[in-house]
Structure formats: C-alpha cells, structure tokens
Amino acid sequence: MDWPVIMEKTQDQITFLGAARTVTGSRHLLTLKGKQVLVDCGLYQGNSELRARNWQHFEFNPEDLDAVVITHAHLDHIGLLPKLVREGYSKEIYATPATCDLAKISLPDSGRLQEEDAYHHNKHGSKHQPALPLYTESDALKAANQFVPTPCHQQNNLPGGATYRFLPAGHILGSAFAEITLEDGQVLLMSGDLGRYGTPLIKDPTVVEYADYLVIESTYGDRLHPVADTKAQLKDYAQHIWKSGSTMIVPSFSIGRTQELLYYLFQLELEGELPRIPIYVDSPMATSVTHVYAENREELDKEAMRYIDEGKDPMHPSGLVFVRDRNQSKALNSQSGPMIIIAGSGMANGGRVVHHLLQRLPDPQTLVLFTGYQADGTLGSYLEGNHTTAKILGQEVAVRAEIEKLSALSAHADQGEIMKWLMCFKSAPKTTFIVHGEPLAQQALQKKIRQELGWDTVIPGHGDNFSLTN
Ligand SMILES: [Zn+2]
C-alpha cells in the first residue's frame, strides 16, 4: 500500500496520530531531516469504536521508521508496539531501564490476552471467521527484545541530527518526559503522562524550565482530584476487617497502584496501626511488577530509599504473600478472614479478582475496596451502583458485601498540578499542543493556560501536522 507523504520530508515536523482529542492510543510521529521517529505507540482502549482503530493500518510504513522513543510502560503508550514490529519495524525502541523491565512483563501479557480474546470469539461465534488476535505473545516478546534502556538525564543521539534525554515524570515507575533537541537547537518536550507531587515510592515530576514546543497530556485538565488522606482511610478499613474477621478484596491495577497500597500497608504496620493480617497479592503480573519496583532503586524517592537504607523493604508488610499459582489462588476460597486480597484487574472486568468477587460478594463479611476510577460498562462500575445482585461469569449472585472506594488515588496530575508544573517554565513555548484528553478536559485546560499564562495552545486533531522549523 502507499503511505501518505505528510509534508515536505525535509522540514522538521510533528504529526498527531493518536491520543488526539481522546485519552488513549498515544502516537506522535516526528519527521526530522527526512528521518522518522515515533514517540509512543499506544493501544486504543475503551469503547468498540476506539478499539476498532487498533486494527487500522498505520499511517506510515513501519519499515521506514528510524527510531521509537517510549515515555512509559502503560499499554495506551506501548500496547501497539508488537503490531508495529510484526509489520516490519526492526530497529531500536528507546525507554528508561524501568520502562524496559515493565514492558517485558506487560507486552507479553497483552499478547496473551489478545490470543485469549480471539479464542473466545472463535468459540462463541464471531463475524470474523476465524477471529485473529491483534497480535500474539510471540509478537510481543519480539518487540520487548528491541527495547534499549536509556537512563534518565543521559543525552543520546536520535536519527535526523536530534538528541534526546529522559526526565522523570512522576507518573509510574520509569515514566519520563522525552526532551528532544532538534538539529537547529530547538527543544521539543513530550510530557507522556504527567504524574503528581508527593506520590509514594517514585520521584516527583521533574521541573522543566524551557521548551520551544511542548506536548502536554490533559486527562484531568478540567478537574481537581478529591483531597483525602488515603493512608488514614486504608487504616480505618484494615482495622475494621481485623476487628470483624472480614475479608477485604481490593481490585487493583498491577502497575503502580498495587505497589502504592503495599507501601501504605507497610507504613501502617511500622507505625503500629496495622496488626499482622495475611495480605495476598493474587496476581502473577502485579507480583513481577512489584519486583521490578524493588529492583529499580534509582527510580525511587528519598523516603522509600530511607527505608531501604535501614534494611527494610517498603513494599513488603510482614503478612504479605505473593500468589502466582492458580491452585494457590483457588485455595484462598476456603480461607476465612481477617485477610486482604489484592488482585487484578482494577475495574474488576477480568482477572482473578472476578473469581474472588463471585465467591465472596454474597458474604456480608466482605469489604470490596476500589482503588480508582471505574469506567462505564465494567463490573466495578456496576458494583459501585449499590445493586443487590450481580451477574458474574454467567452466574447471578447476591451482593451483601460492603462496597467502598479510595477516591483520591490517581497517577495523573489534575488541572491544578498540571498548572503548577507549567508555571515552572521561565518562558512560554512557541506552541503548546494539548493531547491525551477528552475534548471537554482539553478545552478547559486550554482556557486555563490562556487565562493564567497567556500561552499559544493548540488542540490537534487526528492526523494534524505542524512544522517545527525555526
Ligand atoms: Zn500512563
């Protein structure tokens, strides 16, 4: 097939090919002196219209790409790499060391899920005969092998006469801004996902003072996160289940959220606020990710390092047991509380947590504690609606469990935190491109930036293309 020539190829430019006026599918193509560099290669997630985009042809020939730069290991930033590699991309994928380690866990897992989806569709009848996976575990392993670790702050060459360095972004372990210096000396800063100040375990977002062009995410560009003392809330719930002999089921995301919870539980125990309760992390992926957090010490913040220097493991409360084996997971069914089971997925729309919910929702000695936003259509969102029954894996069960939520946890900066980070710039970028947000969030952030900083901002549409020449 022919791939469209986007603009005269000798002119440095950026083309927005994903996460444009939507949150997922991050993909930005840089053309630098005729060379092509892709920043992030994410999966679209969400409704079927968005997911259908994952099956469309790339707007460029993957064989013609000269380099790929990755900001962090969430699937909406890396999840389409296996397809890119299967379709001919064979060169380096640059990322921080921790992002490389996390991608080696999450990409094969994503490949397995894609294969399971195809199997499920074939078994239950699909309009596509046969239904094929978007990519396979073997495609994902191949992509994972092309990762080249680049430590933060280190300046490295890119094709097209440019250089780049990663700067910690405070979002998840390994997350980074990609600061790209063009051949003419201009600086393009790609925020990836912007983290929050004071997040446990990982460093705060790096202060950036200068960029000629800025690409900024806007997931929460129109709102402020609720203010709450998450550790104190967790303490209350943990003490409650200890006194009542209940089981706490925590649907949790494997990367970031699970480690944060373990850290809070570790601190509560250290402070004498949490008696020794069995805590099961029932997820092979969350188990592997927790080990990656522990192995990438250079990414951890001062407080976490202080515990490590004292010989403590800040992600290991004393009752912690990692459950990898499926039979061991099933054996938890016959165990009574008090205990805490942390399992994926975070929205309870798959994974081992669904089996625990099926088993324990009818039991009033159960507390389900959600740890983040529950998207429409997920079991998590349904349970938040306080229904008396739920249909899980084809079975109708009574819901007698208590349903609670830790509402203040988020890995993304809110509007106030985005503005706080932007206010560190000493001069206005020539253009600030607002991406990775729903239109209303983007417009609210654009208005705020115009009002408070007076900067030129653009909300690019899909396929929009801008010159970066001086
Ligand atoms: Zn992310």
Coordinates of C-alpha atoms in Angstrom, one line a residue, residues 53-314:
R53 CA -8.8 1.8 15.5
N54 CA -6.2 -0.6 16.7
W55 CA -6.9 -2.7 13.6
Q56 CA -6.4 0.1 11.1
H57 CA -3.3 0.4 9.0
F58 CA -0.5 2.6 10.4
E59 CA -0.4 6.0 8.6
F60 CA 3.3 5.3 7.8
N61 CA 5.3 2.2 6.7
P62 CA 6.7 0.7 9.9
E63 CA 9.7 -0.4 7.9
D64 CA 10.5 3.2 7.2
L65 CA 10.7 4.3 10.8
D66 CA 14.2 5.1 12.1
A67 CA 13.6 5.1 15.8
V68 CA 10.9 4.7 18.5
V69 CA 11.0 6.6 21.8
I70 CA 8.7 5.5 24.7
T71 CA 7.6 7.6 27.6
H72 CA 6.3 4.9 29.9
A73 CA 5.0 1.3 30.1
H74 CA 1.2 1.8 30.2
L75 CA -0.5 0.0 27.4
D76 CA -2.0 3.1 26.0
H77 CA 1.6 4.2 25.3
I78 CA 3.3 0.9 24.3
G79 CA 0.5 -1.6 23.5
L80 CA 0.7 -1.4 19.7
L81 CA 4.5 -2.0 19.6
P82 CA 4.0 -5.7 18.9
K83 CA 1.9 -4.9 15.8
L84 CA 4.5 -2.3 14.7
V85 CA 7.2 -4.9 14.9
R86 CA 5.2 -7.6 13.2
E87 CA 4.6 -5.2 10.3
G88 CA 8.3 -4.5 9.8
Y89 CA 9.8 -2.2 12.4
S90 CA 13.1 -3.8 13.4
K91 CA 15.2 -1.0 14.9
E92 CA 15.6 0.3 18.5
I93 CA 12.9 1.2 21.0
Y94 CA 14.4 3.7 23.5
A95 CA 13.0 3.8 27.0
T96 CA 14.2 4.2 30.6
P97 CA 15.6 1.0 32.2
A98 CA 12.5 0.6 34.4
T99 CA 10.1 1.1 31.4
C100 CA 12.1 -1.6 29.6
D101 CA 11.6 -4.0 32.6
L102 CA 7.9 -3.3 32.9
A103 CA 7.3 -3.6 29.1
K104 CA 8.9 -7.0 29.2
I105 CA 6.1 -8.0 31.6
S106 CA 3.1 -6.1 30.3
L107 CA 3.6 -6.6 26.5
P108 CA 3.6 -10.5 26.6
D109 CA 0.7 -10.3 29.0
S110 CA -1.2 -8.2 26.5
G111 CA -0.3 -10.6 23.7
R112 CA -1.7 -13.5 25.7
L113 CA -4.9 -11.5 26.3
Q114 CA -5.3 -10.8 22.6
E115 CA -4.9 -14.5 21.8
E116 CA -7.4 -15.4 24.5
D117 CA -9.9 -12.9 23.1
A118 CA -9.6 -14.4 19.6
Y119 CA -10.0 -17.9 21.0
H120 CA -13.1 -16.7 22.9
H121 CA -14.6 -15.1 19.8
N122 CA -14.0 -18.2 17.7
K123 CA -15.6 -20.4 20.3
H124 CA -18.7 -18.3 20.7
G125 CA -19.1 -17.3 17.1
S126 CA -17.5 -14.2 15.6
K127 CA -18.4 -12.1 12.5
H128 CA -14.7 -12.6 11.5
Q129 CA -14.0 -16.2 10.5
P130 CA -11.7 -17.1 12.0
A131 CA -11.2 -14.2 14.6
L132 CA -7.5 -13.4 14.7
P133 CA -5.6 -11.8 17.6
L134 CA -4.4 -8.2 17.1
Y135 CA -1.0 -9.7 17.9
T136 CA 0.4 -12.7 19.7
E137 CA 2.5 -13.3 22.7
S138 CA 5.4 -14.1 20.4
D139 CA 5.0 -10.8 18.5
A140 CA 5.1 -9.1 21.9
L141 CA 8.2 -10.9 23.0
K142 CA 9.9 -9.9 19.8
A143 CA 9.0 -6.2 20.4
A144 CA 10.2 -6.5 24.0
N145 CA 13.6 -7.6 22.7
Q146 CA 14.0 -4.4 20.7
F147 CA 14.0 -2.2 23.8
V148 CA 17.2 -0.3 24.5
P149 CA 17.5 1.1 28.1
T150 CA 18.5 4.7 28.4
P151 CA 19.0 6.1 31.9
C152 CA 17.3 9.4 32.8
H153 CA 19.2 12.6 32.3
Q154 CA 21.6 11.0 29.8
Q155 CA 21.9 12.7 26.4
N156 CA 21.6 10.4 23.4
N157 CA 21.5 10.7 19.6
L158 CA 18.4 10.3 17.5
P159 CA 18.3 10.0 13.7
G160 CA 17.8 13.3 11.9
G161 CA 20.6 15.1 13.8
A162 CA 18.5 15.3 17.0
T163 CA 19.3 14.2 20.6
Y164 CA 17.0 13.2 23.4
R165 CA 17.1 12.6 27.1
F166 CA 14.5 11.3 29.6
L167 CA 13.5 13.2 32.7
P168 CA 11.4 11.6 35.5
A169 CA 7.7 12.4 35.1
G170 CA 6.4 11.1 38.4
H171 CA 3.5 9.0 36.9
I172 CA 4.6 5.4 37.3
L173 CA 8.0 3.7 37.8
G174 CA 10.2 4.6 34.8
S175 CA 7.8 7.2 33.4
A176 CA 9.6 10.1 31.7
F177 CA 9.3 13.2 29.7
A178 CA 11.1 12.8 26.4
E179 CA 13.1 16.0 25.8
I180 CA 14.1 16.1 22.2
T181 CA 16.6 18.7 20.9
L182 CA 16.4 19.2 17.2
E183 CA 19.4 19.8 14.9
D184 CA 18.8 23.5 14.9
G185 CA 18.9 23.6 18.8
Q186 CA 15.1 23.9 19.4
V187 CA 13.7 21.8 22.2
L188 CA 10.5 19.7 21.9
L189 CA 9.2 18.4 25.2
M190 CA 6.9 15.4 25.1
S191 CA 5.2 15.0 28.5
G192 CA 3.9 11.5 28.1
D193 CA 1.7 11.2 31.2
L194 CA 2.3 13.8 33.9
G195 CA 2.4 12.5 37.4
R196 CA 1.6 14.0 40.8
Y197 CA 3.6 15.6 43.5
G198 CA 4.1 13.5 46.6
T199 CA 3.2 10.2 45.1
P200 CA 4.6 7.4 47.3
L201 CA 7.6 5.5 46.1
I202 CA 8.5 7.4 43.0
K203 CA 10.1 10.8 42.4
D204 CA 8.1 13.9 41.7
P205 CA 7.7 15.3 38.2
T206 CA 11.0 17.0 37.0
V207 CA 10.9 20.8 37.0
V208 CA 11.2 21.9 33.3
E209 CA 12.0 25.5 32.6
Y210 CA 12.3 25.6 28.9
A211 CA 10.9 24.2 25.6
D212 CA 10.2 25.7 22.2
Y213 CA 7.4 23.2 21.7
L214 CA 5.5 21.4 24.4
V215 CA 3.2 18.4 24.0
I216 CA 1.2 18.1 27.3
E217 CA -1.4 15.5 28.4
S218 CA -4.8 16.6 29.7
T219 CA -6.5 13.6 31.1
Y220 CA -7.8 15.6 34.1
G221 CA -7.4 19.0 32.5
D222 CA -10.9 20.0 33.7
R223 CA -10.9 18.9 37.3
L224 CA -9.2 18.6 40.6
H225 CA -8.7 15.3 42.4
P226 CA -10.6 14.9 45.7
V227 CA -8.4 15.6 48.7
A228 CA -8.3 12.7 51.2
D229 CA -5.8 11.0 53.4
T230 CA -5.6 7.7 51.6
K231 CA -3.4 6.1 54.3
A232 CA -5.8 7.0 57.1
Q233 CA -8.7 5.7 55.1
L234 CA -6.9 2.4 54.4
K235 CA -6.1 2.2 58.1
D236 CA -9.8 2.5 59.0
Y237 CA -10.8 -0.2 56.6
A238 CA -8.0 -2.5 57.6
Q239 CA -8.8 -2.1 61.3
H240 CA -12.5 -2.7 60.6
I241 CA -11.8 -6.1 58.8
W242 CA -9.4 -7.1 61.5
K243 CA -12.0 -6.5 64.3
S244 CA -14.8 -8.1 62.3
G245 CA -12.8 -11.0 60.9
S246 CA -13.8 -10.0 57.4
T247 CA -12.0 -10.3 54.0
M248 CA -11.0 -7.1 52.1
I249 CA -11.0 -7.6 48.4
V250 CA -9.0 -4.9 46.6
P251 CA -9.4 -4.8 42.8
S252 CA -6.1 -3.1 41.8
F253 CA -4.1 -2.1 38.8
S254 CA -0.8 -4.1 38.6
I255 CA 1.5 -1.2 37.7
G256 CA 1.7 1.5 40.4
R257 CA -1.5 1.1 42.4
T258 CA -0.7 -2.3 43.9
Q259 CA 2.8 -1.1 45.0
E260 CA 1.3 2.1 46.5
L261 CA -1.1 0.1 48.6
L262 CA 1.6 -2.2 49.8
Y263 CA 3.7 0.8 50.7
Y264 CA 0.8 2.3 52.8
L265 CA 0.2 -1.0 54.5
F266 CA 3.9 -1.3 55.2
Q267 CA 3.9 2.2 56.8
L268 CA 0.8 1.5 58.8
E269 CA 2.4 -1.6 60.2
L270 CA 5.6 0.2 61.1
E271 CA 3.5 2.9 62.8
G272 CA 1.8 0.2 64.9
E273 CA -1.6 1.0 63.3
L274 CA -2.0 -2.3 61.5
P275 CA -1.9 -5.7 63.2
R276 CA -0.3 -8.5 61.2
I277 CA -3.0 -9.6 58.7
P278 CA -2.4 -12.0 55.8
I279 CA -2.1 -9.8 52.7
Y280 CA -2.3 -11.7 49.4
V281 CA -1.2 -10.2 46.1
D282 CA -3.0 -12.6 43.9
S283 CA -1.6 -11.7 40.5
P284 CA 1.4 -13.0 38.7
M285 CA 1.7 -9.7 36.9
A286 CA 1.5 -7.5 40.0
T287 CA 4.0 -9.8 41.7
S288 CA 6.5 -9.4 38.8
V289 CA 5.9 -5.6 38.7
T290 CA 6.5 -5.3 42.4
H291 CA 9.8 -7.0 42.0
V292 CA 10.7 -4.5 39.2
Y293 CA 9.9 -1.6 41.5
A294 CA 12.2 -3.1 44.1
E295 CA 15.0 -3.7 41.6
N296 CA 15.0 -0.1 40.1
R297 CA 16.1 1.7 43.2
E298 CA 17.4 4.7 41.2
E299 CA 13.8 5.5 40.4
L300 CA 12.6 5.5 44.0
D301 CA 12.1 8.7 46.0
K302 CA 14.1 9.7 49.1
E303 CA 11.6 8.4 51.6
A304 CA 11.5 4.9 50.1
M305 CA 15.3 4.9 49.9
R306 CA 15.5 5.8 53.5
Y307 CA 13.6 2.6 54.4
I308 CA 15.8 0.6 52.1
D309 CA 18.9 2.0 53.7
E310 CA 17.5 1.0 57.1
G311 CA 17.3 -2.6 55.7
K312 CA 13.5 -2.6 55.3
D313 CA 11.6 -3.4 52.2
P314 CA 9.0 -0.7 51.8

